[in-house]
Coordinates of C-alpha atoms and ligand atoms in Angstrom, one line a residue:
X146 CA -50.3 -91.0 -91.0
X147 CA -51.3 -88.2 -92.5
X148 CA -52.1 -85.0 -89.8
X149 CA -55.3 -83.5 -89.6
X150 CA -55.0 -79.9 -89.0
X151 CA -56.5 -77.0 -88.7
X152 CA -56.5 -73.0 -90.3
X153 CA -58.0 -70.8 -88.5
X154 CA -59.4 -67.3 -90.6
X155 CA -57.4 -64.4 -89.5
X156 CA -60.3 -61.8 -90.4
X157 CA -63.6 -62.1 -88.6
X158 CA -66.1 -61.7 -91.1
X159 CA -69.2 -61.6 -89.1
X160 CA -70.5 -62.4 -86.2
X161 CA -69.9 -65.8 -85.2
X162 CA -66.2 -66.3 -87.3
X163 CA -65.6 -69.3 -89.2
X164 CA -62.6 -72.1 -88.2
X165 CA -62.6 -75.5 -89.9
X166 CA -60.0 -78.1 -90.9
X167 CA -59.5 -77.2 -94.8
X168 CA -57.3 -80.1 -95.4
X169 CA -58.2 -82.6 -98.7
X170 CA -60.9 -85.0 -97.7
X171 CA -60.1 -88.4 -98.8
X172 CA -61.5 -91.5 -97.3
X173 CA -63.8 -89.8 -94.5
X174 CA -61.1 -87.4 -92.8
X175 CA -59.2 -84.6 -93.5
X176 CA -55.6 -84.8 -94.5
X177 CA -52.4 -82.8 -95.8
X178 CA -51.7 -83.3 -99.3
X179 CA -49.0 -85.3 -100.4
X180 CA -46.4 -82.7 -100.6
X181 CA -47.5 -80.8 -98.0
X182 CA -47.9 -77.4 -99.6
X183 CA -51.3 -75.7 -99.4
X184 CA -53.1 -72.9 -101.6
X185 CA -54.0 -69.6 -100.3
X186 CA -57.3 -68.2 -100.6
X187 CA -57.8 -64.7 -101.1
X188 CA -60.6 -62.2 -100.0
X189 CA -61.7 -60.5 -103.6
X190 CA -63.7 -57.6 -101.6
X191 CA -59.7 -56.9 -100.3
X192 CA -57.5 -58.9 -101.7
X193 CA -56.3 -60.2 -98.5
X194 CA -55.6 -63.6 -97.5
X195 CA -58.2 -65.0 -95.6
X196 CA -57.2 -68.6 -94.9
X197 CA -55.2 -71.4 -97.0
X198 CA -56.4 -74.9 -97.8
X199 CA -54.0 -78.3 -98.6
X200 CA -52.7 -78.2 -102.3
X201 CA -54.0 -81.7 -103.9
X202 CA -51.5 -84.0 -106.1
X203 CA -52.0 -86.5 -108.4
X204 CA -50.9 -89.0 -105.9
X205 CA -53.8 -87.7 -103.5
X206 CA -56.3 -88.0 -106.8
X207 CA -55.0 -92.0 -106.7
X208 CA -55.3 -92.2 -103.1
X209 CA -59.3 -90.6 -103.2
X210 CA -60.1 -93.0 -106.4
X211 CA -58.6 -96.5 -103.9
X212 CA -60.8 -94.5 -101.5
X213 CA -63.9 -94.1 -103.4
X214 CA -63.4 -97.6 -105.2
X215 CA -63.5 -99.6 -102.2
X216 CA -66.6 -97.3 -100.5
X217 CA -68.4 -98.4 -104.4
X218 CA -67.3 -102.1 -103.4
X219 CA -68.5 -102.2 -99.7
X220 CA -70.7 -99.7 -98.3
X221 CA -72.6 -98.1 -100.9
X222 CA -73.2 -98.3 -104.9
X223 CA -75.2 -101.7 -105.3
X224 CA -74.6 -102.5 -101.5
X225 CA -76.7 -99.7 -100.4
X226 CA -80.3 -99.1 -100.9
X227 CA -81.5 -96.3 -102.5
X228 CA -83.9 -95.0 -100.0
X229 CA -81.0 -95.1 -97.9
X230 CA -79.3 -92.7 -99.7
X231 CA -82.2 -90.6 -100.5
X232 CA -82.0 -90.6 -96.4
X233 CA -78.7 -89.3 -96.0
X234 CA -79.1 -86.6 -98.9
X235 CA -81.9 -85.0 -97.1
X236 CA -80.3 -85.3 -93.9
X237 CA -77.1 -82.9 -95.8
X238 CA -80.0 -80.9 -96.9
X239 CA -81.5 -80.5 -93.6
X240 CA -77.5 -79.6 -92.3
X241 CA -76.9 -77.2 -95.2
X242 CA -80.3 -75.7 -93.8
X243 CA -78.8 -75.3 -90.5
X244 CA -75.6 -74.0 -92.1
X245 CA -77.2 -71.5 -94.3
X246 CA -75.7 -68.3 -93.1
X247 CA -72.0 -69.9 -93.0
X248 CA -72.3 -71.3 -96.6
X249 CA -73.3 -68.2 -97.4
X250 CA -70.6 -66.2 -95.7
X251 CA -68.0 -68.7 -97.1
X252 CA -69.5 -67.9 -100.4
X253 CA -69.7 -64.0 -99.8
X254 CA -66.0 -64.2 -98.0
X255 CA -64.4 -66.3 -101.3
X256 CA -66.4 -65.5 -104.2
X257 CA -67.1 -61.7 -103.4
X258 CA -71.0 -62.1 -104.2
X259 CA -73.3 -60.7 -101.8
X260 CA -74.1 -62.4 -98.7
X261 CA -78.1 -61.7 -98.9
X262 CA -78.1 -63.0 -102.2
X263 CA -75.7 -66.2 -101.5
X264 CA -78.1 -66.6 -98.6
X265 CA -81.2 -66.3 -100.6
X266 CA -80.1 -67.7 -104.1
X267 CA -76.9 -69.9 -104.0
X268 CA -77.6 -72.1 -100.8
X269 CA -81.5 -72.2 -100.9
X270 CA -80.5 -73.6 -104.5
X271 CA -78.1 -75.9 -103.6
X272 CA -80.6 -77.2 -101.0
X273 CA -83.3 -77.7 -103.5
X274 CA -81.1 -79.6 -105.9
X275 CA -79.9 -81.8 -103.1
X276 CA -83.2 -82.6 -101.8
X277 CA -84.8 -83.3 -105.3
X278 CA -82.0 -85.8 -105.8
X279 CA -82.6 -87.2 -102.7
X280 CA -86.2 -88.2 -104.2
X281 CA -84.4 -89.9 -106.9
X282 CA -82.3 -92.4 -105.3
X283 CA -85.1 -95.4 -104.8
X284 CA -86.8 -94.4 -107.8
X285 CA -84.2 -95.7 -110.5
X286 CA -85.3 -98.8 -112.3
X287 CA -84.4 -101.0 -115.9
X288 CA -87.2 -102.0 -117.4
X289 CA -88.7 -105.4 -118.8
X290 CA -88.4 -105.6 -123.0
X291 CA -90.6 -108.0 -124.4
X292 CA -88.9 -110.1 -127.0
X293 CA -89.7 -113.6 -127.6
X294 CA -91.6 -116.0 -125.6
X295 CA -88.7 -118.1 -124.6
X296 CA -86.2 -115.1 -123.5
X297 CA -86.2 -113.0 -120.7
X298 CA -84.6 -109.5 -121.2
X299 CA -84.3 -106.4 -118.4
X300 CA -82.2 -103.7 -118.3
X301 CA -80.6 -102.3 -115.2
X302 CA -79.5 -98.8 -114.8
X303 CA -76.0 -99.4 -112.8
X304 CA -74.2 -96.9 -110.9
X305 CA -70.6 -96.3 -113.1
X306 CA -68.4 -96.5 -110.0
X307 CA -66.1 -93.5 -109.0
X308 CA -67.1 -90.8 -111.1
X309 CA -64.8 -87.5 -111.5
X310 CA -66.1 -83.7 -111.0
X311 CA -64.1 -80.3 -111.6
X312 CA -66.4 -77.6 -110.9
X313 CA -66.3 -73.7 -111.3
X314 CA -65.6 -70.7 -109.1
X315 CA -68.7 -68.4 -110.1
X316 CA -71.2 -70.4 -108.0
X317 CA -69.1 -72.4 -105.9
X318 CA -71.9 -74.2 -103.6
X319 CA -74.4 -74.8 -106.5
X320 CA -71.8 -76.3 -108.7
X321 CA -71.2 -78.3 -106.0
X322 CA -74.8 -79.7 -105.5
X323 CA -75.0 -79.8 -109.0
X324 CA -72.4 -81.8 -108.9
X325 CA -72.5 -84.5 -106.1
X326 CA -76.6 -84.7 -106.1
X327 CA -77.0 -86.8 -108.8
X328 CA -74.2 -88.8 -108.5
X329 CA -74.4 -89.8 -105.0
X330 CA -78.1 -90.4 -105.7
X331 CA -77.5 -92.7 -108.6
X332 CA -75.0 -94.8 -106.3
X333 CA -71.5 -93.5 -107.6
X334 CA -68.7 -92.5 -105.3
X335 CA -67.3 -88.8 -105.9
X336 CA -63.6 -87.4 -106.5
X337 CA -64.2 -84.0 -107.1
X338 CA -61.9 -80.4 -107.7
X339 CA -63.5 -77.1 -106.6
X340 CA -61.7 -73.8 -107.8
X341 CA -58.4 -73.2 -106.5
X342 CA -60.4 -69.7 -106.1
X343 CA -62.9 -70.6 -104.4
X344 CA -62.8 -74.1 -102.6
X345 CA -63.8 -73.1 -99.1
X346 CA -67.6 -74.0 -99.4
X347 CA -66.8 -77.6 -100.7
X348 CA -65.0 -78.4 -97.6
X349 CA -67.5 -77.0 -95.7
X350 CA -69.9 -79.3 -97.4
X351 CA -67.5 -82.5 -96.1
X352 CA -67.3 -81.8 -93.0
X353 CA -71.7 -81.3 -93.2
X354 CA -71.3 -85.1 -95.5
X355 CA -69.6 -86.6 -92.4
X356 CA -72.0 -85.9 -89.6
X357 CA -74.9 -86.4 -92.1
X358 CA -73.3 -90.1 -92.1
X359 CA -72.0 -90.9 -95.5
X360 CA -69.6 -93.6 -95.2
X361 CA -66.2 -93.1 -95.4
X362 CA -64.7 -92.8 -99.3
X363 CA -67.9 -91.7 -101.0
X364 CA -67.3 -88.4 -101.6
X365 CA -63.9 -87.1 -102.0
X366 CA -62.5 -83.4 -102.5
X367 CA -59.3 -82.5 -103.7
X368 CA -58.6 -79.3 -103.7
X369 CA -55.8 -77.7 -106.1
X370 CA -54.9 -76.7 -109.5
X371 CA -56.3 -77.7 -113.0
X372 CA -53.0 -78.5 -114.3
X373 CA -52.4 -81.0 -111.5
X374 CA -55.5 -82.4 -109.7
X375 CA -57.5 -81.6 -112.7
X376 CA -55.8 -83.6 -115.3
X377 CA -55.2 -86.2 -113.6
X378 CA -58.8 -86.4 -112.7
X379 CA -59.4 -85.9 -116.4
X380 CA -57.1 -88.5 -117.6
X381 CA -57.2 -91.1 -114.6
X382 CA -57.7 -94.8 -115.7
X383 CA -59.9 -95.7 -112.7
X384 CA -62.3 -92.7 -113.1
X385 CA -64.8 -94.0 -116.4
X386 CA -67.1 -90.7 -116.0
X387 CA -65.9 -87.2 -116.0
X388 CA -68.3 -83.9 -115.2
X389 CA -66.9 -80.6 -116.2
X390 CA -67.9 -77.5 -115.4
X391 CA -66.2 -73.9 -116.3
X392 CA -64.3 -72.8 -119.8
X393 CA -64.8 -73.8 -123.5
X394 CA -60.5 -74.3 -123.7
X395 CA -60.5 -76.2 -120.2
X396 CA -63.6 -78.3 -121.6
X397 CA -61.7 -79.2 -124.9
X398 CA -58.7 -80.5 -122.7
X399 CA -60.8 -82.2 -120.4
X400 CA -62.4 -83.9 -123.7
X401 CA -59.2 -85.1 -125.3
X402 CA -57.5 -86.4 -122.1
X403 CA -60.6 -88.5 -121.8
X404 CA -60.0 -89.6 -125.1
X405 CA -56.5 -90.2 -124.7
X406 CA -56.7 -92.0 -121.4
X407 CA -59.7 -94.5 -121.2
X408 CA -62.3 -92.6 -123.5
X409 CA -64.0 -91.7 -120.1
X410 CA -67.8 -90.2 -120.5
X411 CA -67.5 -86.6 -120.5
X412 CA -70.7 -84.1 -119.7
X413 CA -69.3 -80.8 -120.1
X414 CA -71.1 -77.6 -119.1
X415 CA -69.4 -74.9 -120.5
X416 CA -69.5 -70.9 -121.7
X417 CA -71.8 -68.7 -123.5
X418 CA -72.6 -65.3 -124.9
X419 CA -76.5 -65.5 -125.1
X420 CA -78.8 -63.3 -126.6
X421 CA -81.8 -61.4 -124.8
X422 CA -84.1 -60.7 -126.9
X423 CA -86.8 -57.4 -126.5
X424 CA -89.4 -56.8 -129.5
X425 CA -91.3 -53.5 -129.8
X426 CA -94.5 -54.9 -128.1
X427 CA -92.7 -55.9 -124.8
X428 CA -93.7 -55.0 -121.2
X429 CA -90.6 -52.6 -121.1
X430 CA -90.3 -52.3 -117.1
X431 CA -90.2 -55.9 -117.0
X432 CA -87.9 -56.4 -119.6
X433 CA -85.7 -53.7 -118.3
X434 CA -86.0 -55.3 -114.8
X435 CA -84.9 -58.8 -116.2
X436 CA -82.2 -57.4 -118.8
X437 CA -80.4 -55.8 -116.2
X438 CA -80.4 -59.6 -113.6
X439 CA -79.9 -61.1 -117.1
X440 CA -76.5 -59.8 -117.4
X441 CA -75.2 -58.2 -114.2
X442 CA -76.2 -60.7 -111.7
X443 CA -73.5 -62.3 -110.1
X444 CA -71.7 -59.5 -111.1
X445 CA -72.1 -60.9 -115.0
X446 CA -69.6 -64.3 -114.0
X447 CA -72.6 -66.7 -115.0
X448 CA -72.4 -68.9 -118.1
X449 CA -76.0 -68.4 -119.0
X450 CA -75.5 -64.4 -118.8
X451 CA -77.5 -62.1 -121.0
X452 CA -74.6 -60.4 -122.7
X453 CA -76.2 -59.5 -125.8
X454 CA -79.4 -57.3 -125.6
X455 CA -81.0 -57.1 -128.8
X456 CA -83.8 -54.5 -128.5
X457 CA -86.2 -53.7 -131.6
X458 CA -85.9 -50.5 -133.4
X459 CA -89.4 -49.1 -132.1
X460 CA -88.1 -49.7 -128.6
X461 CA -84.8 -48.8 -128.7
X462 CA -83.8 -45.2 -127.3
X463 CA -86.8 -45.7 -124.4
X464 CA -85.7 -49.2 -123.5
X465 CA -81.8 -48.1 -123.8
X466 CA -82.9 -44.7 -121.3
X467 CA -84.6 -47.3 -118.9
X468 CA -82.0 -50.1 -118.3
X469 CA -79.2 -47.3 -118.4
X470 CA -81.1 -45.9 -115.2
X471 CA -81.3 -48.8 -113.8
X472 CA -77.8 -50.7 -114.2
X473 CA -76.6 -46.8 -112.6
X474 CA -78.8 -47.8 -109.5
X475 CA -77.0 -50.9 -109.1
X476 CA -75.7 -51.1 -105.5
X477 CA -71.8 -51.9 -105.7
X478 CA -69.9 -53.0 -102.9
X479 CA -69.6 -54.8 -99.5
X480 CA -70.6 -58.2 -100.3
X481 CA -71.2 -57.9 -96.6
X482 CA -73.3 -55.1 -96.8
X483 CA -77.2 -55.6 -96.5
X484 CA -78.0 -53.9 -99.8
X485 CA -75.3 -54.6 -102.3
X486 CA -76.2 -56.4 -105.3
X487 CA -72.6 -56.6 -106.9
X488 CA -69.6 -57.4 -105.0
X489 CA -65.8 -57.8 -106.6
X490 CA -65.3 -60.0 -109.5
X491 CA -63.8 -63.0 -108.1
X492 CA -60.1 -62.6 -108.5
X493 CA -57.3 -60.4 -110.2
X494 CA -57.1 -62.2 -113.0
X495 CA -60.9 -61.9 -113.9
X496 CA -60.7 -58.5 -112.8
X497 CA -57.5 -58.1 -115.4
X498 CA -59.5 -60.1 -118.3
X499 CA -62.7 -57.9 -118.1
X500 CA -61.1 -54.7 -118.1
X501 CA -58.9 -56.1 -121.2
X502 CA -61.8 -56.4 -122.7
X503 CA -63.2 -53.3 -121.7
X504 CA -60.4 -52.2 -123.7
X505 CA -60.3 -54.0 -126.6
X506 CA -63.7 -52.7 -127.2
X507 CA -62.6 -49.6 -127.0
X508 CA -60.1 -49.7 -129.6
X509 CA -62.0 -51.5 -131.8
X510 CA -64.4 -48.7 -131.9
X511 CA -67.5 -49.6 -129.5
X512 CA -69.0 -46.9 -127.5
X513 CA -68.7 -46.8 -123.5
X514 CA -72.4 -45.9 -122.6
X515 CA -71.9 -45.7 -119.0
X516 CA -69.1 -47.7 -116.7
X517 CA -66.1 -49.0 -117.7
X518 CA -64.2 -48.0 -115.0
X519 CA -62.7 -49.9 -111.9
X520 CA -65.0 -49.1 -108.9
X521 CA -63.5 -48.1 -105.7
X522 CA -59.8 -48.4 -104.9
X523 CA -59.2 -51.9 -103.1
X524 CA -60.7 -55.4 -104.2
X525 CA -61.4 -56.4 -107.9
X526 CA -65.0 -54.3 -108.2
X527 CA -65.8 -52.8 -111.9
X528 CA -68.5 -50.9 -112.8
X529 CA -71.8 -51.9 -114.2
X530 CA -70.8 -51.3 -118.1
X531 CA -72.6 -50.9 -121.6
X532 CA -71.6 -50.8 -124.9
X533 CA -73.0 -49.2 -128.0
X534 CA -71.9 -48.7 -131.4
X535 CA -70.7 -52.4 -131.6
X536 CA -70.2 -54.4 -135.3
X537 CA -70.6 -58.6 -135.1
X538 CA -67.1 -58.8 -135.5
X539 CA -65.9 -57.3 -132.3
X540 CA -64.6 -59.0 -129.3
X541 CA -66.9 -58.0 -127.0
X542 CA -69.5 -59.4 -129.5
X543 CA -68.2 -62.7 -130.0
X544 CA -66.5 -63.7 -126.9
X545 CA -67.8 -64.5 -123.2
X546 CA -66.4 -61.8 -120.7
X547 CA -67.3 -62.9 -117.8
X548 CA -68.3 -59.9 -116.3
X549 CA -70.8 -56.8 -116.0
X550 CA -70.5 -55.4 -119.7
X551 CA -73.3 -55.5 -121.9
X552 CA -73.9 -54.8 -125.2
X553 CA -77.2 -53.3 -126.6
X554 CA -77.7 -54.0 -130.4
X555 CA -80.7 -52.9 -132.1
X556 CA -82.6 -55.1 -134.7
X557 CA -85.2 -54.8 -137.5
X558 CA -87.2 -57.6 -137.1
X559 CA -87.7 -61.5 -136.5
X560 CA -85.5 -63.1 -139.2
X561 CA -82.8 -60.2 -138.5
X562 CA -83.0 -60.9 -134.5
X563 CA -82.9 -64.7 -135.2
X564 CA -80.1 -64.5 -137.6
X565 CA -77.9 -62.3 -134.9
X566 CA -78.8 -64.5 -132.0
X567 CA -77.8 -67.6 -133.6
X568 CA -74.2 -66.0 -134.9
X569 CA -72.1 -67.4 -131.9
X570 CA -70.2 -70.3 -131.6
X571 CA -72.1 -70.9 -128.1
X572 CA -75.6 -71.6 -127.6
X573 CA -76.2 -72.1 -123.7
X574 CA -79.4 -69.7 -123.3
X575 CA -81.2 -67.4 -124.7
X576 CA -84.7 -65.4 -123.6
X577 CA -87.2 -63.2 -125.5
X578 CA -89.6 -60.2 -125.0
X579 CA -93.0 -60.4 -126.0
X580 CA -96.3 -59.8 -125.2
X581 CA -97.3 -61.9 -128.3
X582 CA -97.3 -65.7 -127.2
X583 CA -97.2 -67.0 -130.6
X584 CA -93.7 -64.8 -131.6
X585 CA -92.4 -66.1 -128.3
X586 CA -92.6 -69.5 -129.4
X587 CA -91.9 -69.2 -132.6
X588 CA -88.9 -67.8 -132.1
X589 CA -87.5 -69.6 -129.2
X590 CA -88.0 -72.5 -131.5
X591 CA -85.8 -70.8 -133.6
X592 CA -82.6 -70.2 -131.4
X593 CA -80.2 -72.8 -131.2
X594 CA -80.0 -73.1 -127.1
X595 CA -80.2 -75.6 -124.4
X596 CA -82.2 -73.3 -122.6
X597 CA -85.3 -70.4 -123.5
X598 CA -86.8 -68.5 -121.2
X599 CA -89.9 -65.8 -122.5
X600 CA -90.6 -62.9 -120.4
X601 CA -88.0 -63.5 -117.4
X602 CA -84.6 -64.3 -117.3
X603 CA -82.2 -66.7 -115.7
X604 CA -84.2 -68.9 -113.5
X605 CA -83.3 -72.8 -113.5
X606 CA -85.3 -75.2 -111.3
X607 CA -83.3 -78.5 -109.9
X608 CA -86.1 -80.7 -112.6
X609 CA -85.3 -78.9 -115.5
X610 CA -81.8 -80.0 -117.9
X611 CA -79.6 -77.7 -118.2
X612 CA -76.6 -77.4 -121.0
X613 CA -75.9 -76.1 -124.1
X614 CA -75.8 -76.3 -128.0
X615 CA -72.9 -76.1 -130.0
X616 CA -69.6 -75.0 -128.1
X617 CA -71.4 -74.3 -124.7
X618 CA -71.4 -78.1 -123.6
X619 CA -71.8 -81.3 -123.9
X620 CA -75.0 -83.5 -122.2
X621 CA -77.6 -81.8 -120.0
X622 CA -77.7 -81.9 -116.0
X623 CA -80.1 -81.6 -113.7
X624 CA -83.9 -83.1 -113.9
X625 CA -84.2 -86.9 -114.6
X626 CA -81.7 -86.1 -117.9
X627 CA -79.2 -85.8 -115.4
X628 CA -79.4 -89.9 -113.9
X629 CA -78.2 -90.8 -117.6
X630 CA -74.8 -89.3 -116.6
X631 CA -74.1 -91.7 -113.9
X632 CA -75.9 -94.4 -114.9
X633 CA -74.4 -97.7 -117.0
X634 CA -77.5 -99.2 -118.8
X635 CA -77.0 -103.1 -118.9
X636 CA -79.2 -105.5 -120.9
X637 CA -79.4 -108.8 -119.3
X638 CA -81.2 -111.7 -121.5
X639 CA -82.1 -115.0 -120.0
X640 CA -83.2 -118.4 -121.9
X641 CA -86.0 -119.3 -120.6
X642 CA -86.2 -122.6 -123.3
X643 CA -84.9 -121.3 -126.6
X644 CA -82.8 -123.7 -128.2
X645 CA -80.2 -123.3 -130.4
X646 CA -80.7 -123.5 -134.2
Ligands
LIG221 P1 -61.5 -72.8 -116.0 O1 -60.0 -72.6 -116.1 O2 -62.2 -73.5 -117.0 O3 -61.7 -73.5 -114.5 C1 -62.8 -74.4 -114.2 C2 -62.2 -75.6 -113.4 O4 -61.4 -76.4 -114.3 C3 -61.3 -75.1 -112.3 O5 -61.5 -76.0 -111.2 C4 -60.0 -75.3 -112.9 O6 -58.9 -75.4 -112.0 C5 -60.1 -76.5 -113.7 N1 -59.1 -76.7 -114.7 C6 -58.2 -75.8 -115.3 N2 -57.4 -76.3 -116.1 C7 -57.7 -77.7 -116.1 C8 -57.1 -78.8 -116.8 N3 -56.1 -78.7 -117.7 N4 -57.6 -80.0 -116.6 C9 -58.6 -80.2 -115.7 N5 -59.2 -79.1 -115.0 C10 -58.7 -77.9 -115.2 O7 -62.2 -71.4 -115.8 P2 -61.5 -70.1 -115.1 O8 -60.1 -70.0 -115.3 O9 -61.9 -70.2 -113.7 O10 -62.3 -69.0 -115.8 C11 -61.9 -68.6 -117.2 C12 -63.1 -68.4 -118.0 O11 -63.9 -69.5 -118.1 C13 -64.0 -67.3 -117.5 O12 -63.6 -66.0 -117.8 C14 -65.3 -67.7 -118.2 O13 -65.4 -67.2 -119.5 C15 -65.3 -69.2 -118.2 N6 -66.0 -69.8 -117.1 C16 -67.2 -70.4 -117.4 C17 -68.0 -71.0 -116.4 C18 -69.3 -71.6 -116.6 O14 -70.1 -71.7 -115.7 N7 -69.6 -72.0 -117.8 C19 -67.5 -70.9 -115.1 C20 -66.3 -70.4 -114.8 C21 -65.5 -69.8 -115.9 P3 -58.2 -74.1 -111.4 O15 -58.8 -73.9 -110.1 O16 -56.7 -74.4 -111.3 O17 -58.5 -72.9 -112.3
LIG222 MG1 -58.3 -71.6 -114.4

């Protein structure tokens, strides 16, 4: 019998200090992994342990797939009406509700961003995409196709069974939601991965599953590495749908041991470097406002990050003044604190990947307009950073950081702006400045992106798809896209009186 056990954190954090089993969850209770040996998770503000959780195996990844199979085969999938389940989805809502200010210390304490804006953004988010999948579950129907008189022929959109997730560390809890919503919703049972980084919020979450009332085996975390739990997610011959989230490279592998194994479905959700666009006739405090969010919120570790600002000749040294004073105004520090807007990059090897490339654009000749620097002496904090002087070719240009450094490139006009915006090999988002609605259009039509925002930056709604062109994904979640990725569509024809030729 596997124990349950218990970890208690060994710094309080606020008031009311946290203490929950962090064991894997596999078949409705939490249990050691298979060898026994846990993960520590570490405090980016500090770099001090706060707590460990059980390391997963490929043997527990078998054990949560028997798990989740039998849950598809007895208490849920086909066996469980959809309003049902839209019922216990808004009941995890309602506890995620109750829960808000611990998810969104867990998410403050293991991700380093701040607790106001965890509180505010990240679980009000995640609460929203679980309720609005909630709405979905007795609202997915086949339809009738007429053919001939004598046949009969519907379609029925069939849960696929027990689906695999491996989610991200930059927005633990909403990757999450992201995640499980839909899938539950649609009727599939769930093995999912969190960060080794960050994992502490998706345990939270199944411990909030159980006394919500999910039955045993439906949703499944196993926390651990990439190279373990992962892959064999990735490549497991029970598993016939696989949703990534998190690198381009992981992505690719994720992709070919799906092809290798059982050619699994694959929606992948992956990097970007996209372009912000500001044209002479733009509201400048606004753009300013939303340039800096675009690229420095969540201290710049989101995939749909503004990371190239583009900014029309005309504009250029007034808009480049303004967003220079305000990315310096940009509160640093305590996640904890009530008025920090960036905390600590997440670990010490994002910390040591930003400020390589930091460096390499440096050497390559870029310009450090202001930052570039570590902030503070513990924890993994950097400064707000900008970059001038840059050439197409440089790394900082080309490649996702990950992390607060922008670079500000001025352009001519539309067909130069257009032409720079679509040189990437990503194509997750894009946004541009205008006051004139017809240029806005006209050239958001023209960017090759999943997604376009004019005049704002960064907002995604749960009934919207999200994903990316090119080398920034594969399929789109969210919105009613998002029931195609766990859904089988079967055809079913039946003779009503045709006889055979
Ligand atoms: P990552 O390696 O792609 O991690 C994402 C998830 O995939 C984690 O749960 C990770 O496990 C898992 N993973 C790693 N190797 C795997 C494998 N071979 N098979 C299956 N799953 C595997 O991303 P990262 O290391 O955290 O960050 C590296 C870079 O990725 C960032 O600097 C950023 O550019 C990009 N990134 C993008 C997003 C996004 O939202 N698009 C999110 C995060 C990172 P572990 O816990 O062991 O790492
Ligand atoms: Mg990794």
């Amino acid at each position: 019998m596997p124990t349950i056990f218990n970890h208690v954190f060994n710094t309080p954090v606020y008031e009311g200090e946290v203490s929950f089993s962090t064991g894997l969850f596999i078949n409705g209770e939490f249990v050691d992994g298979s060898d026994g040996t846990t993960i520590d998770v570490v405090n980016p503000t500090n770099g001090k342990v706060i707590t460990s959780v059980s390391e997963g195996t490929p043997k527990d990844v078998d054990l949560a797939v028997e798990a989740g199979e039998k849950a598809f085969e007895t208490t849920w999938g086909l066996n469980y009406p959809g309003n049902k389940r839209g019922l216990l989805l808004n009941k995890l809502a309602s506890l995620m509700e109750e829960h808000t200010d611990e998810l969104a210390a867990l998410e403050a304490l293991g991700n380093g961003k701040a607790f106001n804006i965890a509180r505010s953004r990240d679980v009000a988010s995640a609460i929203s995409c679980v309720r609005y999948f909630a709405g979905w579950a007795d609202k997915i129907s086949g339809r009738a196709i007429e053919t001939i008189e004598e046949r009969f022929t519907y379609t029925r959109h069939e849960p696929i069974g027990v689906v695999g997730q491996i989610i991200p560390w930059n927005f633990p809890l909403l990757m999450f939601a992201w995640k499980i919503a839909p899938a539950l919703a649609t009727g599939n049972t769930v093995v999912l991965k969190p960060s080794e980084f960050t994992p502490l919020t998706a345990i939270r979450m199944c411990h909030l599953a159980k006394e919500a009332g999910f039955p045993p085996g439906v949703l499944n975390v196993v926390t651990g590495y990439g190279n373990t739990v992962g892959s064999a997610i990735s490549s497991h011959m029970r598993i016939h749908k696989v949703a990534f989230t998190g690198s381009t490279i992981v992505g690719r592998k994720i992709m070919e041991a799906a092809a290798k194994s059982n050619l699994k479905n694959v929606t992948l959700e992956l990097g970007g470097k996209s372009p912000n666009i500001i044209f002479n006739d733009a509201n400048l405090e606004e753009a300013v406002s939303w340039s800096m969010l675009g690229i420095f919120y969540n201290h710049g570790q989101s995939c749909l990050a503004g990371s190239r600002i583009f900014v029309q000749e005309g504009i250029y040294d007034e808009f480049l003044k303004r967003f220079t004073e305000k990315s310096r105004s940009i509160k640093v520090g305590d996640p904890f604190a009530p008025d920090t807007f960036q905390g600590p990059q997440v670990s010490k090897i994002q910390y040591d990947r930003i400020m390589g490339y930091i460096h390499s654009g440096k050497k390559e000749g870029a310009k450090i307009h202001i930052g570039g620097e570590r902030h503070g002496s513990e924890g993994y904090f950097i400064q707000p950073t900008i970059f001038l002087d840059t050439k197409p070719d440089m790394r900082i240009v080309k490649e996702e950081i990950f992390g607060p450094v922008s670079v500000v490139i001025k352009f001519k006009d539309e067909e130069d702006v257009v032409r720079q915006a679509n040189d990437t090999l990503y194509g997750l988002a894009a946004a541009v400045f205008t006051k004139d609605v017809n240029r806005a259009i006209t050239t958001a039509h023209k960017i090759k992106a999943g997604t376009l925002w004019a005049n704002f930056y960064g907002v995604t709604s749960p009934n919207v798809p999200f994903g990316g062109f090119k080398q920034s994904g594969i399929g789109r979640e969210m919105g009613e896209y998002a029931l195609n990725n766990y859904t089988e569509v079967k055809a079913i024809h039946v003779n009503l009186g045709m006889k055979m030729m």
